[in-house]
XYZ file of C-alpha atoms in Angstrom:
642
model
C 27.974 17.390 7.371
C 25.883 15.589 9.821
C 22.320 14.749 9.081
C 19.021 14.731 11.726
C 17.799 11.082 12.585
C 15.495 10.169 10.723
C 12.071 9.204 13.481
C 8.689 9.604 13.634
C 7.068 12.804 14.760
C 4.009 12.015 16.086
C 2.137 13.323 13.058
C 1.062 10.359 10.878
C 0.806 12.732 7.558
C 4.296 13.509 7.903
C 5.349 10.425 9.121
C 3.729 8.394 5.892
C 6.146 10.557 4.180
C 9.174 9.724 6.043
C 8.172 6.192 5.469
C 7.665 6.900 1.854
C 11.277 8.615 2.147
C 12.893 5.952 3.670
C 11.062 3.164 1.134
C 11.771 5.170 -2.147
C 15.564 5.050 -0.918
C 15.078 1.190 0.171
C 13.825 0.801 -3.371
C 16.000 2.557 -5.813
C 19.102 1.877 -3.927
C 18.682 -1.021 -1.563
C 18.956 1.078 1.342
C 17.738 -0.193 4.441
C 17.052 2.198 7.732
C 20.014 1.581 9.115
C 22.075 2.259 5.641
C 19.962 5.368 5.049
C 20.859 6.482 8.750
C 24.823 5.810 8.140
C 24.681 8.114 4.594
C 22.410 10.859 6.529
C 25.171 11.274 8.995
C 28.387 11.134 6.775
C 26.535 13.822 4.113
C 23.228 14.488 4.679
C 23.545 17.294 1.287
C 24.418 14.426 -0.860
C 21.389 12.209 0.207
C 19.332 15.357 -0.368
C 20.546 17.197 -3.075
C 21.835 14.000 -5.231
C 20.743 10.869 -4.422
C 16.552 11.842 -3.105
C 15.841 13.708 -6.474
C 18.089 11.372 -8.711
C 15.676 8.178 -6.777
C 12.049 10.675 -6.974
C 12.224 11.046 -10.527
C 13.432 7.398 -11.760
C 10.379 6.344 -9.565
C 8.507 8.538 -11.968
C 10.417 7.665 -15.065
C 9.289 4.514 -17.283
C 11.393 1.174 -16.130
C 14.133 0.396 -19.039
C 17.295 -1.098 -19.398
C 18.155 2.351 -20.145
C 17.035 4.344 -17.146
C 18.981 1.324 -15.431
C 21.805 2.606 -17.465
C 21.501 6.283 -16.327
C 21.083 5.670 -12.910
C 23.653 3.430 -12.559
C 26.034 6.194 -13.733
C 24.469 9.091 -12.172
C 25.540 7.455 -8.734
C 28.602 7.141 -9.552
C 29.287 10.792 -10.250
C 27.342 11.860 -7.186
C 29.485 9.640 -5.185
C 32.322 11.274 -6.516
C 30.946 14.817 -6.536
C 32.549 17.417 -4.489
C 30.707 20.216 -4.529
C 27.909 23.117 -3.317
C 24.846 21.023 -2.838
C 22.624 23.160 -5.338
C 25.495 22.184 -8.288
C 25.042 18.816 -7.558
C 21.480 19.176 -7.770
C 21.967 20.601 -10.890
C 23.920 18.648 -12.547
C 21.847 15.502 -11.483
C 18.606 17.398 -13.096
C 19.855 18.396 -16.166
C 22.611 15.799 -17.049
C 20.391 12.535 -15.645
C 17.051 13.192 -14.451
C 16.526 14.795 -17.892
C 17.770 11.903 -19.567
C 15.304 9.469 -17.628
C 12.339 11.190 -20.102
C 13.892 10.679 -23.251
C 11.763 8.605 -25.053
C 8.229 9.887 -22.969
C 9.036 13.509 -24.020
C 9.753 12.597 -27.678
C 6.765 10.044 -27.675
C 4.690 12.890 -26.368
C 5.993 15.159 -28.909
C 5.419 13.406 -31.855
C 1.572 12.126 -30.540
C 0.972 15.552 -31.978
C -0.469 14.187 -35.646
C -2.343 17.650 -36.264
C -1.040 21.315 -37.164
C -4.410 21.994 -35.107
C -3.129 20.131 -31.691
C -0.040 22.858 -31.617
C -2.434 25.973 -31.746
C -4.090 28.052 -28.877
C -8.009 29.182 -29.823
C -6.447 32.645 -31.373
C -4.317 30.425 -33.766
C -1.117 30.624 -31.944
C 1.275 28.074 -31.719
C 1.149 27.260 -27.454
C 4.514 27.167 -25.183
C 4.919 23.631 -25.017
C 5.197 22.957 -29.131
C 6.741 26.371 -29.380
C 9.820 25.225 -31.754
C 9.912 26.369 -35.788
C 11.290 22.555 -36.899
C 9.128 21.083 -34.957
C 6.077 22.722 -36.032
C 7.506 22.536 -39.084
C 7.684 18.535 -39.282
C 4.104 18.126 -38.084
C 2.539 19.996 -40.590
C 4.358 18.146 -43.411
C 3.605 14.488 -42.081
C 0.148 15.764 -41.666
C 0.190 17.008 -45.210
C 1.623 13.751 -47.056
C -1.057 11.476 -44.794
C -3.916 13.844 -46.203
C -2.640 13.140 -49.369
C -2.214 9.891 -48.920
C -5.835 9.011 -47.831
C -7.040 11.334 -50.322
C -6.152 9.248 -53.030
C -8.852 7.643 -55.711
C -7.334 4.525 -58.252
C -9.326 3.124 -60.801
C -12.763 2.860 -59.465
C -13.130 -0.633 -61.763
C -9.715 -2.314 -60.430
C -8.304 -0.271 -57.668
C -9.022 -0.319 -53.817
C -9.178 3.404 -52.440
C -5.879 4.504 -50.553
C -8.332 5.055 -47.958
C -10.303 1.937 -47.563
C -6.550 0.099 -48.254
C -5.020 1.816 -45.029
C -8.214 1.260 -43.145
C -7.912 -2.606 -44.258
C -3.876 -3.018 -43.428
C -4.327 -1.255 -39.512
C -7.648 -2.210 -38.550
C -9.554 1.132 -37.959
C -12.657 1.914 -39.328
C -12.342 5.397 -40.331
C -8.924 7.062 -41.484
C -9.990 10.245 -42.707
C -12.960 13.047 -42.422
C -13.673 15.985 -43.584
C -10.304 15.878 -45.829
C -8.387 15.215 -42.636
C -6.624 12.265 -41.416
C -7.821 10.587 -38.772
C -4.617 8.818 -37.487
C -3.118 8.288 -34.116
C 0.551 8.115 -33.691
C -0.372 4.288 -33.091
C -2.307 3.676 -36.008
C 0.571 5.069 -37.767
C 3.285 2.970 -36.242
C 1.261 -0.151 -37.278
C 1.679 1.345 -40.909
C 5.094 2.040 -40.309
C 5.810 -1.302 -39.526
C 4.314 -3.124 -42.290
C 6.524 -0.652 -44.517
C 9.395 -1.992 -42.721
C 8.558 -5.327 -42.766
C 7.797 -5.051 -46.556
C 4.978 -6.781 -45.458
C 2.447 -8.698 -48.367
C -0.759 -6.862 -47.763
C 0.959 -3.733 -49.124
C 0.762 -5.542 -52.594
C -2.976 -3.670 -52.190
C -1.784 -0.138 -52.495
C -1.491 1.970 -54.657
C 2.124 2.385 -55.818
C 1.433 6.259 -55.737
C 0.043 5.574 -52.495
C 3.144 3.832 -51.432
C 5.738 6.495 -52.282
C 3.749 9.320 -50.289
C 3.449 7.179 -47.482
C 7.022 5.909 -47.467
C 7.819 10.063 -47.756
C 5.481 10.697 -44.549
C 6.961 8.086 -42.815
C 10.518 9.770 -43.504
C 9.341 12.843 -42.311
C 8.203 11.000 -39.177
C 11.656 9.822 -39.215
C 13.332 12.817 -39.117
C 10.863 14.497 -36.870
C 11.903 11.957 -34.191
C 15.529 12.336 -35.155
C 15.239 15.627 -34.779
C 13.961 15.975 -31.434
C 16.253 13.220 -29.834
C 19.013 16.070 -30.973
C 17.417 18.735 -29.146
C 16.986 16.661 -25.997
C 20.386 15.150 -25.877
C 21.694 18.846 -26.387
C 19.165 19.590 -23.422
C 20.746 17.105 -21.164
C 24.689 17.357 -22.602
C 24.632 21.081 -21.389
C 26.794 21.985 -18.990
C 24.468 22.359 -16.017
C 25.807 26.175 -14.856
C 24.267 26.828 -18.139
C 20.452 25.812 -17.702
C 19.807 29.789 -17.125
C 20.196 30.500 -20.467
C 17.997 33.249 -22.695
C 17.732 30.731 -25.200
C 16.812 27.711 -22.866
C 14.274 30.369 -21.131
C 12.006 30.899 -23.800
C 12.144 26.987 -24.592
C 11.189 26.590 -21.264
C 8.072 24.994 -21.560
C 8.561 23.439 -25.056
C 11.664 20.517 -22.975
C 8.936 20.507 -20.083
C 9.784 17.286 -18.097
C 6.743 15.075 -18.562
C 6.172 14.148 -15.188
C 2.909 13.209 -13.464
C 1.554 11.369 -10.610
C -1.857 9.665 -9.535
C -1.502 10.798 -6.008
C 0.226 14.823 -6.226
C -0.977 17.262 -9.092
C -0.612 20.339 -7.060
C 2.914 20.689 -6.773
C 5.023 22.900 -8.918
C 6.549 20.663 -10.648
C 3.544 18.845 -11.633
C 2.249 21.368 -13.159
C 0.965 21.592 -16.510
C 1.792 24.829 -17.329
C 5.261 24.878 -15.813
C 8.378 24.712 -18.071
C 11.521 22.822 -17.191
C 13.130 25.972 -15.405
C 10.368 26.257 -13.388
C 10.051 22.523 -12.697
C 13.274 22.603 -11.374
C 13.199 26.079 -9.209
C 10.040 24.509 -7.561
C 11.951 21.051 -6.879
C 14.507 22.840 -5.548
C 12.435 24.996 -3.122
C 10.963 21.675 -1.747
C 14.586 20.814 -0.783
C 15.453 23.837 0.074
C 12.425 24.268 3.021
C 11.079 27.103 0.841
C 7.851 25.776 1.262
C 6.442 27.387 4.886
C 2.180 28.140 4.169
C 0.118 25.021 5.536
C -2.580 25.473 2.221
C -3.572 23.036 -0.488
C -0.535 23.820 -2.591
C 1.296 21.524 -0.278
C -0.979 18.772 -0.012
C -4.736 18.410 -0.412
C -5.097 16.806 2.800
C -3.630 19.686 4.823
C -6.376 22.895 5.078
C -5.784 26.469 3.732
C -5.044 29.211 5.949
C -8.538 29.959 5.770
C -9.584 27.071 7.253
C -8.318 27.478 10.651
C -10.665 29.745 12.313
C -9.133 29.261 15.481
C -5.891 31.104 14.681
C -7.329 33.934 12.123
C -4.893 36.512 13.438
C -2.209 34.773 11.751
C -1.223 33.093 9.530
C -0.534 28.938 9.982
C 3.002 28.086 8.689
C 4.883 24.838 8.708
C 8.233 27.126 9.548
C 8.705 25.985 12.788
C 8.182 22.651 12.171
C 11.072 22.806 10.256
C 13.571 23.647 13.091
C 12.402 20.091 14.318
C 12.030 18.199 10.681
C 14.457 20.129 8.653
C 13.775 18.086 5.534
C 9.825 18.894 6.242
C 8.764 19.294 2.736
C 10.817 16.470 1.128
C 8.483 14.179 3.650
C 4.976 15.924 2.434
C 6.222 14.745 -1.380
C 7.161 11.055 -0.291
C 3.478 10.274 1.304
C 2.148 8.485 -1.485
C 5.521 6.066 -0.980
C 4.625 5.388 2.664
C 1.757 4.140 1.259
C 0.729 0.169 0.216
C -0.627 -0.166 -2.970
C -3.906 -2.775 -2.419
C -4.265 -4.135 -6.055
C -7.797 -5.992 -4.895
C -10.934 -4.276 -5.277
C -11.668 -0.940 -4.344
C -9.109 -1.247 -1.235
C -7.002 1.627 -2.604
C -4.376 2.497 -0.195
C -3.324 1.404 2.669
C -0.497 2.301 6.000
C 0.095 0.371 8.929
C 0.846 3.154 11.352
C 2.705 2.902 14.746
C 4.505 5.255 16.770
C 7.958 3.983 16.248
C 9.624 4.428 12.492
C 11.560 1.099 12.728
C 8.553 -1.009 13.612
C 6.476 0.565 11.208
C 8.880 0.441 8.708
C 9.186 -3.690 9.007
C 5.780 -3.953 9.559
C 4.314 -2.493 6.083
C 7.444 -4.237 4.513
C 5.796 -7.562 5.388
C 2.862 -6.646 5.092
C 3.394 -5.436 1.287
C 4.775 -8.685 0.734
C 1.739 -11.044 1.630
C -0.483 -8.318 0.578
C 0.290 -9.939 -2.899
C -2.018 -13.476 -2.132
C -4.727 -10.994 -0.856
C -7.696 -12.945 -2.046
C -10.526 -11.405 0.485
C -10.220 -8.105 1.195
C -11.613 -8.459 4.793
C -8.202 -10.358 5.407
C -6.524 -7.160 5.611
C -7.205 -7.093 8.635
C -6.102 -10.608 9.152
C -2.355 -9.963 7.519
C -1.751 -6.699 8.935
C -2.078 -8.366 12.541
C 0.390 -11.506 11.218
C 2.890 -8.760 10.558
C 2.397 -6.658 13.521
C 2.545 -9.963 15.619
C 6.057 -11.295 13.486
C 7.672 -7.995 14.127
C 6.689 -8.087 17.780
C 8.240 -11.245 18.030
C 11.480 -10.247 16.540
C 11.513 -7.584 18.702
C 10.066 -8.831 22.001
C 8.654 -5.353 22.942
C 4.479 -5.276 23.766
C 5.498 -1.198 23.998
C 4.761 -0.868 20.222
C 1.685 -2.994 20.259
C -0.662 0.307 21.896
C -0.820 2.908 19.496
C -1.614 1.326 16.250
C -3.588 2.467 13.082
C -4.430 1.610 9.299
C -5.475 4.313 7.392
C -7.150 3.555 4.073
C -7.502 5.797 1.059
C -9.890 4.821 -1.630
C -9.744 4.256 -4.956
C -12.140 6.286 -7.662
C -14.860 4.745 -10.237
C -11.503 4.708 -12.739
C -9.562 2.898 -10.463
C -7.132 6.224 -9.335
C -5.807 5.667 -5.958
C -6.716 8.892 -4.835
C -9.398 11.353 -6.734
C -7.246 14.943 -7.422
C -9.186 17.271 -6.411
C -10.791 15.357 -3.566
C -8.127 13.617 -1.811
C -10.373 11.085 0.904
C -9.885 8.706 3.382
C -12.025 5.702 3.466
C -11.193 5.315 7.325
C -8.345 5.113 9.872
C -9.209 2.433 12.072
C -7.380 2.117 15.149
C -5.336 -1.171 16.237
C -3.954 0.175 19.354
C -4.687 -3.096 22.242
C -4.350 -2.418 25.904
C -0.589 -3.038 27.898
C -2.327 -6.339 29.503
C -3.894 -8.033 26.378
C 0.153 -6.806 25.092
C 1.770 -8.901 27.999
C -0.277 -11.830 27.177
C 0.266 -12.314 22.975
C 4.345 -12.010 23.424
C 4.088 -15.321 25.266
C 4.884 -17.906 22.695
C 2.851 -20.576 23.781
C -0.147 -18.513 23.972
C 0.520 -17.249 20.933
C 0.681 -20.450 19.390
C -2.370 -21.805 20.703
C -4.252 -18.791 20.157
C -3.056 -18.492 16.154
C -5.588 -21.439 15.443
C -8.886 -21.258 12.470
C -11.309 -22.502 14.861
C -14.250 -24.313 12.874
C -17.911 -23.136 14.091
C -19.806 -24.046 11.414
C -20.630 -25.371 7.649
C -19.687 -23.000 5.139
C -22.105 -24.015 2.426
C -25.127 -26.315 4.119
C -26.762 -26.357 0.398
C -24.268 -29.378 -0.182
C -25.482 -31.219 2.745
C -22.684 -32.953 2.319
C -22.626 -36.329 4.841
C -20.452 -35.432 8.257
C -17.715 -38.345 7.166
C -16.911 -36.608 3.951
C -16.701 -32.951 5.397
C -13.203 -31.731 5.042
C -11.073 -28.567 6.681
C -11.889 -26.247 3.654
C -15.937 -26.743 4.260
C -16.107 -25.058 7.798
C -16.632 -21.722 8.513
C -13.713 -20.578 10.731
C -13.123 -17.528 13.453
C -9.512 -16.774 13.932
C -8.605 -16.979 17.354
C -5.858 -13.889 17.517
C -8.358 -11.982 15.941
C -10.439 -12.488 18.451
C -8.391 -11.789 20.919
C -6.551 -8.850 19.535
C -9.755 -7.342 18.899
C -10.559 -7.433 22.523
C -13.539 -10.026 22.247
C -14.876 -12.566 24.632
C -13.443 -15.935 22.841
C -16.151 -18.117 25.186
C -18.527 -17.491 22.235
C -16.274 -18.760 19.768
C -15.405 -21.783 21.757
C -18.673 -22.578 22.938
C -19.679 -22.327 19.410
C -16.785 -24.628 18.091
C -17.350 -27.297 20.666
C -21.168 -27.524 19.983
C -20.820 -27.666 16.267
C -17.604 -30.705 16.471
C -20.020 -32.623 18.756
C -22.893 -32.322 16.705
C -20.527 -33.489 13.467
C -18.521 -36.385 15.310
C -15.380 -34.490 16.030
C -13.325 -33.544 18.968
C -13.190 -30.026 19.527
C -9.324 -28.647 19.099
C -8.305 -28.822 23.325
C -5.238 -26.594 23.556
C -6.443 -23.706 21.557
C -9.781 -24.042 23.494
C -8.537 -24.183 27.190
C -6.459 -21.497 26.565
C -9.047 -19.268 25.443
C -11.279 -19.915 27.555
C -8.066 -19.272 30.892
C -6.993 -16.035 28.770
C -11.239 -14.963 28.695
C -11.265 -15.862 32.587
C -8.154 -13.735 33.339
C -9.660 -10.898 31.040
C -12.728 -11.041 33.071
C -11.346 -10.896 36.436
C -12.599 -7.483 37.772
C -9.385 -4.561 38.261
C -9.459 -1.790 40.837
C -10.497 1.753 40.056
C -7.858 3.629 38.485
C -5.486 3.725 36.208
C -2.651 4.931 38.668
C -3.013 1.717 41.205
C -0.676 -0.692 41.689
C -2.951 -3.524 39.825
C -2.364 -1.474 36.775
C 1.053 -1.569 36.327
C 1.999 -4.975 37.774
C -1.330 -7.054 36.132
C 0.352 -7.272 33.235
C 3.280 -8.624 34.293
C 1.842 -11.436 35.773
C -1.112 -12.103 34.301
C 0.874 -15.056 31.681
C 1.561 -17.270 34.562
C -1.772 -16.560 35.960
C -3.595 -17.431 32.697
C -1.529 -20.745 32.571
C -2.469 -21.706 36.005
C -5.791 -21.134 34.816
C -5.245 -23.691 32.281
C -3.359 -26.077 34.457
C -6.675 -26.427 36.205
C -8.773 -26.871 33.617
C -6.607 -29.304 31.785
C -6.906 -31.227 34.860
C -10.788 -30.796 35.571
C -10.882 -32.260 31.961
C -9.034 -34.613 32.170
C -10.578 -36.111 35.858
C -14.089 -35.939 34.359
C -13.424 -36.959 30.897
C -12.347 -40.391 33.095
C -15.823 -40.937 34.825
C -17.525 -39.536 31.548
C -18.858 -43.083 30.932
C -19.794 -43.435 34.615
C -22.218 -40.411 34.868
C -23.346 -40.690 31.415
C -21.787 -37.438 30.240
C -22.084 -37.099 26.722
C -27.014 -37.642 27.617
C -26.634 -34.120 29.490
C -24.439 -32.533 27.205
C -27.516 -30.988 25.654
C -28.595 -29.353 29.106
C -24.961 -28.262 29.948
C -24.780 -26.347 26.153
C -28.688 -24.987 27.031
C -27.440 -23.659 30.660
C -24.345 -22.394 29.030
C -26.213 -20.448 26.403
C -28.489 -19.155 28.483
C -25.915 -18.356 31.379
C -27.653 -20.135 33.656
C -24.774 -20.963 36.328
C -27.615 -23.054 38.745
C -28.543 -25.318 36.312
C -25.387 -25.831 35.119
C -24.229 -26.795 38.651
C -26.948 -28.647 39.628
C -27.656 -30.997 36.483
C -23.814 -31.700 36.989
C -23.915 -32.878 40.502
C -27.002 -35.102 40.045
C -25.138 -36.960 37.179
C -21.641 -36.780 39.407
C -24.035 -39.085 41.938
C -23.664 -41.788 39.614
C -20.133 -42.028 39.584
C -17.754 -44.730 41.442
C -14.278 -42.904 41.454
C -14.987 -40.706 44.433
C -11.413 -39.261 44.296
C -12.921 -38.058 40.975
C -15.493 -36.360 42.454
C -14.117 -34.613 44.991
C -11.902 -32.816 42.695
C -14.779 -31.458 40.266
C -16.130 -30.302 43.298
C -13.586 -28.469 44.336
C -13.119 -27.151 41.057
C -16.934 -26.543 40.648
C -17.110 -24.457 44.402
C -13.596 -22.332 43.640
C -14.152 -21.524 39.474
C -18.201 -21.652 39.278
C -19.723 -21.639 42.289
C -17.375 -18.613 43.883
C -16.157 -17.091 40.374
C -19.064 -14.439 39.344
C -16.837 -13.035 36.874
C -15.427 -15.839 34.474
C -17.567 -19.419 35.607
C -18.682 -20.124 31.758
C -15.237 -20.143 30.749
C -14.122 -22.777 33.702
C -17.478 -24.454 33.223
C -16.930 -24.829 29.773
C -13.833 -27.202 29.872
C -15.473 -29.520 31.877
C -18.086 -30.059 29.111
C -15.477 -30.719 26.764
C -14.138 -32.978 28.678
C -17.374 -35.393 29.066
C -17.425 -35.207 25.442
C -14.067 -36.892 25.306
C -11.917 -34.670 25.444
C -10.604 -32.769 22.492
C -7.984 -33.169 19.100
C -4.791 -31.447 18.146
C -7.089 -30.786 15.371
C -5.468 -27.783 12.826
C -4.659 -24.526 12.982
């Protein structure tokens, strides 16, 4: 009775859907991984058979008190069931799942307001509306609202029926051509005014009045009517669904299922009748589902399309000794999925190669996904997630082989267009081992997770520098920086120029330890990826980086104490200009001719040795090391806010 663990493949198409498997569960049941797991292994056939279609089609069925109601009870019998698994799915089909469409198949039913609507172009009645009573009903509500609306009082003192109706429900025309021109809405608004014994009535006719209260009985009894056949539908024993009779109703107690992302699966299908619906659910369970072609999924190719193996045929059969539940996956994609509600985002999955991390990842991410308020800080929570998670789990292993993949939305707003199922892109988020190593240090972390101001978000205010506050700057995001493998010198240069020029102090933690992590990305590696520099940089490159910032903490701090003796903050101007311009010469030089000045010779002997082993002898990384020097003859820097 034990089940396969449930894990990632490798594939990311069928591993959205064993996300989407393992969320639909999380979500109708309160399942976590680890729950799931547990319920896999003791019987796999009940999760399956009972408990995976029983969760599928509530997620498909409107959200009542009553589908609450049925759900809650169809547990409890599959907990209790002991049995084949194809009677359990059987009874869970026709006894609940059937049950979960009450009110959309009758509401469906009785949108039909028109003899016409039930007919085929040779004047047959069609499959789906294929029931005597039924057809019966229709036509007579359709005949006492003709009626109705065909009615003329005295043209002196009486309002037409007509222009009466049109008056009570707010529509502009009611009938044409001798027919009515109602929706089932339009009629429920009359409906309820009848029930209300509402005052405008007075208007009508009182002839008018007694055919419409007889239409509305009709309407009454059509609806009574058909919650009898469905509740026979779904009170039938459920060995008994293979019935002659229930055959050629087939299509008539179709389940009315449909969803924006799949309309090429069996059961979707228009055409198909409830027996058919539930054969072609039951294949999916039952693996019976082995051709790779677009019946499957739109984003998998036909058998056609793979040139390369034209002497066969592709098939997903083998793929099933590994992923038993293979098809069961391919219908839970859409699940795996976050719905962006911002834009034309569409779609979105965090991807990694590891089920549990993914799993926790797009959990959180779905979560603050609901403040979005810029869509380009996707890219911004996805990372705050990935980052959290990594935390929790102290493991940099995850942090290489990363993706989101984006489906877009249509000019209606559909997630995903039917018949051409896109992606908008799949952008990678893999970062190297060493950049890894580096962001599970929480200090650096901290330091790093900092808005960094580097300029005026709106200069039309020209609002004075005293009365600029936090929310006017234009900020870069350190850790985004970083993570997306960019130099941060330009940000900090950036961010200390622009404080200066406003009167602040630039933010001095966040700063010196981007500009040690940029000095240790810099440093140059040996050739190969096989060397011992490539597995062991890693590991040390966090204690390297903070000795990195040890010594420019101090440099800072030594030369932000003779500032006032050299004059710092006059050739601040020609430090930023050499710094720009990467101009290590005059950078050195203009600093020693103002380090002249100074009394503290102490002092000076330590920027020089800082100067000759960082800049002077440092091809690599001297703007970073130079750089902390010129914040500190500007005074330092702030705690500022991150």
């Amino acid at each position: 009775m034990g089940g396969e663990e449930l894990r990632f493949t490798g594939n990311w198409f069928v591993d959205a859907g064993i996300l989407g498997f393992l969320n639909l569960m999380e979500e109708v049941y309160g399942w976590d991984l680890e729950e799931l797991q547990k319920r896999i292994n003791e019987n796999r056939e009940k999760v399956y058979y009972g408990y995976f279609p029983l969760a599928y089609f509530y997620n498909l069925a409107p959200r009542s008190q009553e589908n609450k109601r049925i759900l809650s009870q169809a547990i409890k019998e599959i907990e209790t069931f002991d049995g084949d698994k194809h009677e359990l799915l059987e009874l869970i089909w026709w006894k609940y799942i059937a049950q979960l469409f009450t009110n959309v198949w009758i509401r469906k039913k009785l949108e039909m307001m028109h003899e016409k609507d039930l007919k085929n172009k040779s004047g047959k009645i069609k499959d789906p509306y294929n029931d005597n009573r039924y057809v019966e009903f229709v036509k007579k509500r359709e005949e006492l609202l003709n009626v109705v609306l065909k009615m003329e009082g005295n043209p002196i003192k009486e309002k037409k029926c007509a222009d009466s109706i049109k008056k009570l429900i707010g529509k502009r025309e009611v009938i044409k051509d001798g027919n009515h021109r109602l929706t089932l809405k339009d009629f429920e608004e009359l409906i309820k005014l009848f029930s209300e014994s509402s005052s405008p009535l007075n208007e009508l006719l009182e002839e008018c009045k007694v055919k419409t209260e007889e239409a509305i009985e009709i309407h009454k009894k059509l609806e009574e009517y058909l919650m009898k056949k469905w509740k026979e539908l779904s009170s039938n024993s459920f060995v008994e669904y293979g019935s002659e009779k229930l055959k050629n109703s087939s299509k008539f107690y179709r389940l009315p299922i449909d969803s924006s992302f799949y309309h090429n699966y069996q059961f979707f299908n228009q055409s198909k009748g409830i027996i058919e619906q539930f054969r072609a659910f039951r294949d999916v369970l039952d693996g019976k589902i082995h051709h790779i072609s677009r019946d499957v999924s739109k984003f998998l190719p036909s058998d056609n399309e793979f040139p390369n193996v034209s002497y066969t045929k592709f098939n997903i059969k083998p793929l099933q000794k590994v992923v038993e539940y293979l098809p069961v996956y391919l219908i839970c994609v859409d699940k795996g999925m976050i719905d962006v509600n911002y834009s034309d985002i569409g779609k979105i999955l965090f991807y990694g190669s590891d089920l549990k991390f993914a799993y926790t990842v797009n959990r959180k991410l779905k979560e603050w996904l609901k403040t979005l308020q810029d869509k380009n800080s996707i890219f911004r929570l996805t990372w705050r997630a990935v980052i959290d998670t990594i935390v929790e789990t102290k493991s940099s292993y995850y942090l290489e082989n990363m993706y989101i993949i984006q489906l877009n939305r249509n000019e209606k707003g559909q997630i995903i267009i039917p018949t051409q199922q896109t992606f908008v892109k799949v952008e990678y988020l893999g970062i190297p081992k060493l950049h890894a190593s580096i962001i599970l240090d929480d200090q650096i972390r901290e330091a790093l997770n900092t808005q960094m101001p580097i300029d005026i978000l709106d200069k039309s205010k020209n609002k004075p520098k005293d009365k600029l506050k936090w929310s006017d700057f234009k900020k870069a995001w350190l850790l985004e920086v970083f993570i997306s493998q960019r130099p941060m010198f330009p940000v900090v240069l950036r961010h200390s120029n622009f404080y200066l020029r406003i009167g602040k102090k630039p933010l001095l933690t966040s700063s010196l330890y981007a500009l040690a992590i940029d000095a240790e990305l810099r440093k140059p590696m040996g050739a190969g990826i096989f060397t011992w520099e490539f597995f062991e940089r890693p590991k040390s490159a966090v204690s390297e980086i903070k000795e990195f910032y040890n010594d420019m903490q101090m440099a800072l701090n030594v030369i932000k104490r003779i500032s006032g003796q050299i004059r710092g903050k006059d050739i601040l101007p020609q430090l930023f200009s050499a710094l720009r311009r990467h101009n290590r010469n005059a950078f050195v030089n203009t600093l020693l001719k103002a380090l002249l000045k100074a009394n503290d010779k102490q002092a000076v002997a330590l920027i020089n040795s800082y100067l000759f082993k960082h800049v002077l002898n440092n091809d690599s990384s001297w703007e970073d090391f130079a750089l902390a020097l010129v914040i500190g003859l500007a005074g330092g820097g702030s705690s500022g806010e991150s």
